[in-house]
Coordinates of C-alpha atoms in Angstrom, one line a residue:
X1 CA 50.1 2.3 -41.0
X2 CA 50.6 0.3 -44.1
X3 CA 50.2 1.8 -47.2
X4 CA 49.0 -1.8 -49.4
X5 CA 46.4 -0.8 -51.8
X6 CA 42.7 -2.2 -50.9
X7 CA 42.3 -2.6 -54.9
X8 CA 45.4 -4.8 -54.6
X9 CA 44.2 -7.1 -52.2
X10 CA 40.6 -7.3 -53.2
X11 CA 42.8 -8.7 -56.4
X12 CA 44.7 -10.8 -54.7
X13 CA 40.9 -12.2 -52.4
X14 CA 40.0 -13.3 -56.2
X15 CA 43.1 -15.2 -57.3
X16 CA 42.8 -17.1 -54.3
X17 CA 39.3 -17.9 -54.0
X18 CA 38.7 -18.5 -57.9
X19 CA 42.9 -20.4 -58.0
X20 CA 42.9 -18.7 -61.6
X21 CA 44.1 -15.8 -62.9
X22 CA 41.7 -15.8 -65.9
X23 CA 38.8 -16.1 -63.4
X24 CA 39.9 -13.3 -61.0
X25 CA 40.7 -10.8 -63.8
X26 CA 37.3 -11.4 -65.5
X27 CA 35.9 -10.4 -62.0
X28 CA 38.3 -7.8 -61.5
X29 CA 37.5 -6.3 -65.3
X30 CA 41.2 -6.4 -66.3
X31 CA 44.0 -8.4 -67.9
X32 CA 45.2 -11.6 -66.8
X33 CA 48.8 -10.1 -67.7
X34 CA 48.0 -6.6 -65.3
X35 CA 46.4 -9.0 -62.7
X36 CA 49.7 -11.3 -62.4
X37 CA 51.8 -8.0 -62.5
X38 CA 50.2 -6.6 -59.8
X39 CA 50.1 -9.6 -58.0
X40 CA 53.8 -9.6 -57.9
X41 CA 54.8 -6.1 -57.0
X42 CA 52.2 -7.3 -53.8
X43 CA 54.3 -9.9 -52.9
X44 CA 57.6 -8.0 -53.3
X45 CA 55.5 -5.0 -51.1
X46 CA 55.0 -7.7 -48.6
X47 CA 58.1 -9.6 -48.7
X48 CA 56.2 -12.4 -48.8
X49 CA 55.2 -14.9 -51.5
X50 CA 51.3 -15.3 -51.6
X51 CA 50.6 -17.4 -54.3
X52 CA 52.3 -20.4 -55.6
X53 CA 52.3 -20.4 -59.5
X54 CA 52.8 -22.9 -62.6
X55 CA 52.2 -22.7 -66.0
X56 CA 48.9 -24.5 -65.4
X57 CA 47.4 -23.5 -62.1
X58 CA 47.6 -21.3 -59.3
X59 CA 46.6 -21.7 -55.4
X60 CA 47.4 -19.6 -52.4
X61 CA 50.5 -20.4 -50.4
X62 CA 50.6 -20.9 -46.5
X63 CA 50.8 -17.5 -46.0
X64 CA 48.5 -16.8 -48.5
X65 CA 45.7 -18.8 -47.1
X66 CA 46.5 -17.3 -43.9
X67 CA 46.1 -13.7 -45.3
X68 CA 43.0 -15.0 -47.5
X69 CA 41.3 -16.3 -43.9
X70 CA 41.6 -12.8 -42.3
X71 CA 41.1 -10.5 -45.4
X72 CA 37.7 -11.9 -46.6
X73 CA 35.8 -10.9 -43.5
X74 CA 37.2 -7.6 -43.4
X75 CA 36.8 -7.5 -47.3
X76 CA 32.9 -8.2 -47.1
X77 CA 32.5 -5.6 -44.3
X78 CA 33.9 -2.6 -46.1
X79 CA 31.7 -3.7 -49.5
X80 CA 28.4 -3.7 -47.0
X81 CA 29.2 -0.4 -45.3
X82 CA 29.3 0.8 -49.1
X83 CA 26.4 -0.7 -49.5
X84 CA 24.8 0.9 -47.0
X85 CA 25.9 4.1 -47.7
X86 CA 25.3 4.0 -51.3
X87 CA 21.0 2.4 -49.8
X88 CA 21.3 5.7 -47.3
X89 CA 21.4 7.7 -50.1
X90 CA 18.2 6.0 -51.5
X91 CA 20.1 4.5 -55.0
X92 CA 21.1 1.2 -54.7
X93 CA 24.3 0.4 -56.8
X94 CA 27.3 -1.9 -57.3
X95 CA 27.3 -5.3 -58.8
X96 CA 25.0 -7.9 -58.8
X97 CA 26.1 -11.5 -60.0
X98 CA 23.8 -14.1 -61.0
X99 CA 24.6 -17.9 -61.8
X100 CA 21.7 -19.7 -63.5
X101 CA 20.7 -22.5 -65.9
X102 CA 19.6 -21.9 -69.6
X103 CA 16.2 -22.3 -69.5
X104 CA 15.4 -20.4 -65.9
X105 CA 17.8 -17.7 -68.2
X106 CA 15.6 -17.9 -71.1
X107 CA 12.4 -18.5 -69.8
X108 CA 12.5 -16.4 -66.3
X109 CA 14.9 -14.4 -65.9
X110 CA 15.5 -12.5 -69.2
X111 CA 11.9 -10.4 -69.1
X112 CA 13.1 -9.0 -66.0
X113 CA 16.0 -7.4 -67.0
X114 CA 15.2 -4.4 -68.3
X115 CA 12.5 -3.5 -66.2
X116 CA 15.0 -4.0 -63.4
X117 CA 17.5 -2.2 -64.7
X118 CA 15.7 0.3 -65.5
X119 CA 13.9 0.8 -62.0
X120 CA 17.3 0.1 -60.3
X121 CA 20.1 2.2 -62.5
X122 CA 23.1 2.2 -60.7
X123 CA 23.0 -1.7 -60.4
X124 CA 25.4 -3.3 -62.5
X125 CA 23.6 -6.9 -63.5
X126 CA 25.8 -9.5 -64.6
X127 CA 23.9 -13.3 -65.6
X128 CA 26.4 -16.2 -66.6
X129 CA 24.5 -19.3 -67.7
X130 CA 25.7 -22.4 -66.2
X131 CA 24.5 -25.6 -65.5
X132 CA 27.1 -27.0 -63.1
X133 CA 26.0 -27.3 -60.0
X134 CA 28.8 -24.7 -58.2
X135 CA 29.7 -23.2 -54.8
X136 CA 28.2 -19.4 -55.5
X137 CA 30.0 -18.3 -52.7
X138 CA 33.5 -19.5 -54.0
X139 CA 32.7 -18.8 -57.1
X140 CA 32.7 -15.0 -56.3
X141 CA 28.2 -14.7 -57.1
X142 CA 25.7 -13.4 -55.2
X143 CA 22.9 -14.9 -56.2
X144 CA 22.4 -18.3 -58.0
X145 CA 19.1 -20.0 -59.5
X146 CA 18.4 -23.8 -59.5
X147 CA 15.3 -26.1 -59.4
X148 CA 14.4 -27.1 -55.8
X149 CA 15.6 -30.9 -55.9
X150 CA 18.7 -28.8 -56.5
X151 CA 19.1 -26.4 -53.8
X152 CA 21.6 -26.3 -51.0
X153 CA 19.8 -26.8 -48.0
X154 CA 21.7 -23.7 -46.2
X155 CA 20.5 -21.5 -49.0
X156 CA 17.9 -19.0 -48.8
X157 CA 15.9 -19.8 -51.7
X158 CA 12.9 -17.8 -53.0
X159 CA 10.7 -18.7 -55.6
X160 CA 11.5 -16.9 -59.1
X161 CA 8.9 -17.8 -61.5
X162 CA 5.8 -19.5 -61.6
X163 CA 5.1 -23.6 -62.1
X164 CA 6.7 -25.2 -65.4
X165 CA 6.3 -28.5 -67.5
X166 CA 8.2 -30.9 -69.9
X167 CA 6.4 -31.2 -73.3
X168 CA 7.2 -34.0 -75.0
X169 CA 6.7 -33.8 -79.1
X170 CA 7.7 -34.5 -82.3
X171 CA 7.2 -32.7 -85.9
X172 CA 4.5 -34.7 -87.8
X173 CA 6.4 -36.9 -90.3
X174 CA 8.0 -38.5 -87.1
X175 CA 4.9 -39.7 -86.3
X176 CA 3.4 -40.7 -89.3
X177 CA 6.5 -42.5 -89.6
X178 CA 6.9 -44.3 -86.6
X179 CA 3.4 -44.0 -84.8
X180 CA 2.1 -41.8 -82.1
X181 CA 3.3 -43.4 -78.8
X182 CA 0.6 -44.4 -75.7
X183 CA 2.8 -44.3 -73.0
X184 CA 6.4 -43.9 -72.0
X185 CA 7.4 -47.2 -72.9
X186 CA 6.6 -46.8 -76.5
X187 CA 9.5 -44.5 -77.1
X188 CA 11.6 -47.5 -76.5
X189 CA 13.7 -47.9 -80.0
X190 CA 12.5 -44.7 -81.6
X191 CA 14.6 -41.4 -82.9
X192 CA 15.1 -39.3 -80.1
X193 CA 16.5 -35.6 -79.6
X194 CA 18.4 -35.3 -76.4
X195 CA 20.1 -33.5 -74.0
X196 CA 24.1 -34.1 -73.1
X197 CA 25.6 -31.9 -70.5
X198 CA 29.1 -31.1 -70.6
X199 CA 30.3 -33.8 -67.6
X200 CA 28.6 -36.7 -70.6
X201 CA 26.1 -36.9 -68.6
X202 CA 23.0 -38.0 -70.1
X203 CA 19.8 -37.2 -68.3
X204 CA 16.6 -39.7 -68.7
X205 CA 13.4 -38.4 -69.6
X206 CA 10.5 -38.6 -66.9
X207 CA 7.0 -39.4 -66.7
X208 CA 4.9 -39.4 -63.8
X209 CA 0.8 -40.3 -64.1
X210 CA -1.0 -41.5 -61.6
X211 CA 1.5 -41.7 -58.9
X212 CA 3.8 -44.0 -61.0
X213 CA 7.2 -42.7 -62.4
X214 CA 8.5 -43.9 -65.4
X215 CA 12.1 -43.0 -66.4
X216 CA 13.2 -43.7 -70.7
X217 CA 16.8 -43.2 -71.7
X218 CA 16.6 -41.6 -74.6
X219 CA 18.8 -42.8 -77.4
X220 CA 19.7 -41.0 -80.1
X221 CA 20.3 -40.2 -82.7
X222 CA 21.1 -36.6 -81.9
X223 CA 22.5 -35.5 -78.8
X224 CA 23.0 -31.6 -77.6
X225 CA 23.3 -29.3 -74.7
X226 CA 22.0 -26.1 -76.3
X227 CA 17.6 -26.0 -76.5
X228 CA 18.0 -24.1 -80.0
X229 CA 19.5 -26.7 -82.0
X230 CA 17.6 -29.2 -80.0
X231 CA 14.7 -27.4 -81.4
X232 CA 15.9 -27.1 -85.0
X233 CA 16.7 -30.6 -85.0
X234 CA 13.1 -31.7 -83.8
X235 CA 11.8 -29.5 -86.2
X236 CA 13.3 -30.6 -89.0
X237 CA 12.0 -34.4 -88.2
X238 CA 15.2 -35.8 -86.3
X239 CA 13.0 -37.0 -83.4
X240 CA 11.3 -37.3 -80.3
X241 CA 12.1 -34.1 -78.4
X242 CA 11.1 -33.4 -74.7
X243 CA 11.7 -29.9 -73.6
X244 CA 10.3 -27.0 -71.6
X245 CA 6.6 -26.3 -72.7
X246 CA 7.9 -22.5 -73.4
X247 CA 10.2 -23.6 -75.8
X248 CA 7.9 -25.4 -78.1
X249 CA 4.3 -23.5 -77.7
X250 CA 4.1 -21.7 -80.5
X251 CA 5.3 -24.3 -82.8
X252 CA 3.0 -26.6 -81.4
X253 CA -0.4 -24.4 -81.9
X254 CA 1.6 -23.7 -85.8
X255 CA 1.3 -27.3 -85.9
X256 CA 5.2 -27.7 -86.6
X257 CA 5.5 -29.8 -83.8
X258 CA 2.8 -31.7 -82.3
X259 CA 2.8 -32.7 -78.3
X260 CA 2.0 -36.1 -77.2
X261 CA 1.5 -38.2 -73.8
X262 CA 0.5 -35.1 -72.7
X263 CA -1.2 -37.0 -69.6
X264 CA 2.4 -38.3 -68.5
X265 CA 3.4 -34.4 -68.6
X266 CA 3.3 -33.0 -65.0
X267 CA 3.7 -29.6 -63.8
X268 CA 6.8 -29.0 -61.0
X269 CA 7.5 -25.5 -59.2
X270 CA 9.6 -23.0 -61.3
X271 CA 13.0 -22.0 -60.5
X272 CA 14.6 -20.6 -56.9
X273 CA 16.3 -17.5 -57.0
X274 CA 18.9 -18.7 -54.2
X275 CA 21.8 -16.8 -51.9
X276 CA 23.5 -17.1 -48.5
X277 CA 22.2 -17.2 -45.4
X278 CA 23.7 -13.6 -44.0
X279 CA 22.4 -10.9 -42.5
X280 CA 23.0 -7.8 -44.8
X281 CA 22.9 -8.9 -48.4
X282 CA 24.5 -6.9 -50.9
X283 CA 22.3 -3.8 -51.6
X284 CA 21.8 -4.5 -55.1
X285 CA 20.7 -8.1 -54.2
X286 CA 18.4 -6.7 -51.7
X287 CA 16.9 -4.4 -54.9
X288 CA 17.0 -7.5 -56.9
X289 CA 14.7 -9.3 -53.7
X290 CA 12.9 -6.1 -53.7
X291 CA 11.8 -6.3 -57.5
X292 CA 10.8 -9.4 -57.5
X293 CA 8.1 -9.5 -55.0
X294 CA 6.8 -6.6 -57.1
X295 CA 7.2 -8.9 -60.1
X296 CA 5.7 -12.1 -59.2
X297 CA 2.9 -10.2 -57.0
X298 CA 1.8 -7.7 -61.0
X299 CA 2.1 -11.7 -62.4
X300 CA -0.4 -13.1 -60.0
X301 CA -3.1 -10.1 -60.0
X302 CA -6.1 -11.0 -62.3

């Protein structure tokens, strides 16, 4: 029987999927320079080369596609028959990767944390904000969270918070300055505080009232892909800012900002907790499920 360490090529199952070495040994929880080490004395164990490397990028060879087709399988059934050991024993454990957006971060998912945590303490919860739209799967994540115009469609997706809503507003001496707008079109010319997402992207603002859309491209002066100095900068009088009603509530009923076209503001469902469609889920996803019919059911009760 071959003696090749399972650690080793669990290692190598990450290079390959993630083509970075940085990637895989953040997954891993070592070094990039232990990762490529053992990565060699693998190959020279083999007497095969697995991985084609440059200075710049990595990527499986032939052979190394061919082991990576056959080892994943195998791979995923020796972490559920763990996992249903470790759920035997009643605890469920391991690590439970999450890929989400700021806000659904912000605004959702960080109350829940502890609690979960707390009620689940051999899960390991790891949260990396993102607002690509990636493959979770190839990405090494169990779980990912998107809005539902966002979702893959051969996903299982369960709702993970309750109905949201754009605000837009703007701190008073905007106004006074450059009038309180009546409807969308009104913001056509005036200071605006925007988002930018790291592709350049720049998202429109929308308006919906009375079955009629309205899209505005916001346009300037200020452009930014992080809420808080969104925030700041509408705060300070920048401009029009149109955000996530949590954001802003409390500065609104201060009076620091104040909201307007509030009847082109329409509610939409929250975010999906989503994750693949197979049949035994990693146990601490499966607490994760577990927890948040519990949470959302306490939310609902009167």
């Amino acid at each position: 029987m071959d003696d090749t360490d399972l650690r080793d090529l669990q290692a190598f199952a990450a290079v390959a999927r993630h083509r970075s070495f940085r990637r895989a040994a953040l997954e891993q929880r070592v070094s990039v320079s232990s990762l490529s080490q053992r990565m060699r004395e693998l190959e020279e164990h083999l007497g095969v080369r697995l991985l084609n490397r440059t200075t710049r990028s990595v990527a499986p060879t032939e052979a190394g596609e061919q082991l990576l087709r056959r080892l994943e399988p195998a791979l995923g059934e020796v972490a559920g028959a763990l996992s249903d050991l470790r759920e035997r024993q009643g605890r469920p454990a391991g690590r439970l990767r999450i890929n989400a957006p700021a806000p659904a971060v912000d605004l959702v998912l960080a109350p829940m944390v502890t609690p979960f945590l707390t009620r689940f303490p051999d899960v390991e919860l790891e949260i990396t904000v993102d607002i690509a739209l990636i493959d979770i799967v190839a990405q090494g994540y169990d779980a990912g969270v998107r809005y539902e115009e966002h979702l893959a469609q051969d996903m299982i997706a369960v709702p993970l918070g309750p109905p949201q809503r754009f605000v837009l507003c703007a701190a008073p001496p905007v106004l006074n300055r450059f009038g309180v707008p009546e409807r969308p079109e009104d913001l056509l010319g005036k200071p605006s505080v925007s988002t930018v997402y790291a592709s350049g992207a720049h998202p429109p603002w929308e308006f919906e009232k009375d079955g009629r859309i309205v899209r505005i491209q916001p346009g300037g002066p200020f452009h930014a892909g992080h809420t808080g100095i969104q925030l700041r900068a509408a705060l300070d009088g920048l401009g029009f800012l149109m955000t996530f009603d949590e954001y802003v509530r409390e500065h609104i009923a201060a009076g620091r900002l104040v909201a307007v076209l509030e009847d082109w503001s329409q509610s939409f469902p929250g975010p999906f907790l989503y994750y693949p469609s197979r049949r035994q889920p990693p146990a601490s996803l499966r607490a994760f499920l577990d927890f948040l019919k519990d949470w959302r059911r306490q939310a609902a009760a009167p």
